[in-house]
Rosetta silent file (secondary structure, phi, psi, omega in degrees, C-alpha in Angstrom):
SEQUENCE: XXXXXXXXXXXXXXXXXXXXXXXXXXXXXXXXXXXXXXXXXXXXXXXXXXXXXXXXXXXXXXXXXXXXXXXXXXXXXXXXXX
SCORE:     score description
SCORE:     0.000 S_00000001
   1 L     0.000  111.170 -166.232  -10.800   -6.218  -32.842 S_00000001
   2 L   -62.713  -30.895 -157.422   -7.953   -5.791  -35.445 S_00000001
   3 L   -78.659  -41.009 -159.531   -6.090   -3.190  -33.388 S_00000001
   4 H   -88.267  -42.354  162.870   -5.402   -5.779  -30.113 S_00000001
   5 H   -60.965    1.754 -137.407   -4.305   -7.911  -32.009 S_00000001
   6 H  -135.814  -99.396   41.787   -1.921   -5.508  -33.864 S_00000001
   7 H   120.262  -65.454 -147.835   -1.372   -3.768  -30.582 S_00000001
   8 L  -161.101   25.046  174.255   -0.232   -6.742  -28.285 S_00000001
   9 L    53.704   -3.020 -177.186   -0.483  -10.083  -30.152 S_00000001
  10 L  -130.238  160.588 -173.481   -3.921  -10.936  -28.412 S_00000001
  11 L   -93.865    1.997 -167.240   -7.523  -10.870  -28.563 S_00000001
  12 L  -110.417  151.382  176.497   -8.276  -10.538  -25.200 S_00000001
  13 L   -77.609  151.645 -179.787   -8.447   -6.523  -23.140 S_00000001
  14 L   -72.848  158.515  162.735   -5.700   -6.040  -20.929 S_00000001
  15 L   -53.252  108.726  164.282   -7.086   -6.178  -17.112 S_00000001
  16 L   -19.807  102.297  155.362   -8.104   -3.318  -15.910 S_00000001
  17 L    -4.864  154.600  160.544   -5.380   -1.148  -13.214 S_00000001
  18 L   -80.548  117.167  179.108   -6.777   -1.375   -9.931 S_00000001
  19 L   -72.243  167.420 -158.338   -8.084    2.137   -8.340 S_00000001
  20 H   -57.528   -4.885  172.289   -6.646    4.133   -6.318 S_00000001
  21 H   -98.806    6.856  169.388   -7.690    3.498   -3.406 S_00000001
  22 H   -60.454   -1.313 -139.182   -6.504   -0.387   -3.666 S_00000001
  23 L  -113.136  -39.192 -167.804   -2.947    1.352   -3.520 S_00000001
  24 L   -98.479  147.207  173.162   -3.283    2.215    0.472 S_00000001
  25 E  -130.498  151.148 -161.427   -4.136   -0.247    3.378 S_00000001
  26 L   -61.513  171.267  170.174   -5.533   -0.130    6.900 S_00000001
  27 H   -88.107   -9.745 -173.588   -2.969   -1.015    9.583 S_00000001
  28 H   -93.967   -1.777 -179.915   -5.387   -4.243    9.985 S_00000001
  29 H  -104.672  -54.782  159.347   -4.359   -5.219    6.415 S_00000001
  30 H   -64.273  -40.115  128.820   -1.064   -4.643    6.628 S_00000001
  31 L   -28.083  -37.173  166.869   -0.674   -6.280    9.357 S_00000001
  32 L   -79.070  -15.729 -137.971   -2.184   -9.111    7.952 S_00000001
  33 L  -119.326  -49.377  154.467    0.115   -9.002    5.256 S_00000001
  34 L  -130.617   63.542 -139.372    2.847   -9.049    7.295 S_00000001
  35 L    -9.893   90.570  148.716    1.961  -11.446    9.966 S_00000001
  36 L  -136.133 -155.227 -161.901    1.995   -9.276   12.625 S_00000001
  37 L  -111.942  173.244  178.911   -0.405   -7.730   14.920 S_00000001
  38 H   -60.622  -72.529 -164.683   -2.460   -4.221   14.372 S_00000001
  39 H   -52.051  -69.076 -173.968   -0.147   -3.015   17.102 S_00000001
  40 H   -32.645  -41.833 -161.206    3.176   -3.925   15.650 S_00000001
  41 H   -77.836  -44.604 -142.287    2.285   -1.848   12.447 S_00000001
  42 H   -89.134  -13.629  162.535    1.105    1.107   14.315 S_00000001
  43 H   -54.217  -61.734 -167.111    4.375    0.583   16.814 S_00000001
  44 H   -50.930  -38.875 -156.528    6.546    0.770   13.205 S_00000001
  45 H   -75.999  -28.850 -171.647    4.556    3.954   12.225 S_00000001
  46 H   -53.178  -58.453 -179.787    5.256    5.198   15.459 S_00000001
  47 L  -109.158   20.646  163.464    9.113    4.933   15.568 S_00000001
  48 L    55.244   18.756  149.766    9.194    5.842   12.059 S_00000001
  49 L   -93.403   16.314  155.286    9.912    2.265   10.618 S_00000001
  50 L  -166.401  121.855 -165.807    7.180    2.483    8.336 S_00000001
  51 L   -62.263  146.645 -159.154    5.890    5.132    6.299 S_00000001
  52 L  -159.319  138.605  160.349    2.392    6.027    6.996 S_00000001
  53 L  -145.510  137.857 -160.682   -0.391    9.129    6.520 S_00000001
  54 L   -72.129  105.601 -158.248   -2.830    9.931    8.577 S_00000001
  55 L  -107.701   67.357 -172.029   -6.258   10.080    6.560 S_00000001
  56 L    55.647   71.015 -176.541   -9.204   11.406    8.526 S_00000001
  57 L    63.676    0.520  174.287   -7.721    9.754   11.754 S_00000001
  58 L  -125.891  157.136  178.139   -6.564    6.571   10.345 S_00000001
  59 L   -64.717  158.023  164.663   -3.105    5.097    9.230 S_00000001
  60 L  -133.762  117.489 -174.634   -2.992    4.665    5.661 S_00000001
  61 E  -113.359  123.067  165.098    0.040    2.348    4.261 S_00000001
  62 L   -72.902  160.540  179.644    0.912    2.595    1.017 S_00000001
  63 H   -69.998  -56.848  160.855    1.876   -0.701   -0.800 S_00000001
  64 H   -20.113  -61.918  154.216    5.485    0.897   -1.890 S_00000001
  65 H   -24.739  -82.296 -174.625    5.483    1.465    1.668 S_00000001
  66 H   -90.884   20.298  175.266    5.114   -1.384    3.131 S_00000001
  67 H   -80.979  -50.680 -169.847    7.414   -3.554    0.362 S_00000001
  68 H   -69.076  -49.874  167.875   10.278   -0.880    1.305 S_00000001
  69 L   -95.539   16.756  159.754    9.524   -2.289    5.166 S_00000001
  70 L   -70.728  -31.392  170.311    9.340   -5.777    4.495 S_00000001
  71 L   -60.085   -8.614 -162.573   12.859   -5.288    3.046 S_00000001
  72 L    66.956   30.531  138.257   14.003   -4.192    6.108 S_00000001
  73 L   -75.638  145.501 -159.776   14.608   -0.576    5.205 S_00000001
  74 L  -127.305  159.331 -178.464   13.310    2.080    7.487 S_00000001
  75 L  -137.067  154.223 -139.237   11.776    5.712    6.709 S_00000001
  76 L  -125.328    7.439  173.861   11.937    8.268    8.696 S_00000001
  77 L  -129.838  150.780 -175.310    8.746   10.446    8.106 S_00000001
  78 L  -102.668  144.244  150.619    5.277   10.428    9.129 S_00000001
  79 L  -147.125  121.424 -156.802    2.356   12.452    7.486 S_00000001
  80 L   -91.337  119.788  167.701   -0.490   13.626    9.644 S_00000001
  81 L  -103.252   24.070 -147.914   -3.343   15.019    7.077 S_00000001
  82 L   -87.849    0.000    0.000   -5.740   15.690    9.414 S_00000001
């Protein structure tokens, strides 16, 4: 294929993007992620140390999310979608 190489110096397709729903994670993931318990995240979402929205009853974290509270920066809204 003339064009990828043209394109991007290589012969090989870029990797596919992940879909969208790779971009949000359970509170059991996140958790996991940032080794702490299931409670601890849903404590943070709680007291509005980690952003979170509420997806047909469950937390949803985005990864931006939970990057901003690994940094130790806190947010100060919740959003219930119910």
């Amino acid at each position: 294929m003339t064009w990828r190489n043209a394109a991007i110096g290589t012969t090989k397709a870029a990797a596919p993007e992940l879909a969208a729903h790779y971009e949000w994670l359970s509170t059991t993931q996140a958790a996991s992620r940032l080794g702490i318990t299931d409670r601890g995240v849903r404590s943070a979402i709680a007291t509005g140390r980690l952003h979170a929205e509420s997806i047909a009853g469950r937390w949803r974290i985005s990864r931006e999310a939970l990057q901003h509270f690994r940094q130790g920066h806190t947010t100060e809204t919740r959003t219930d979608t119910n």
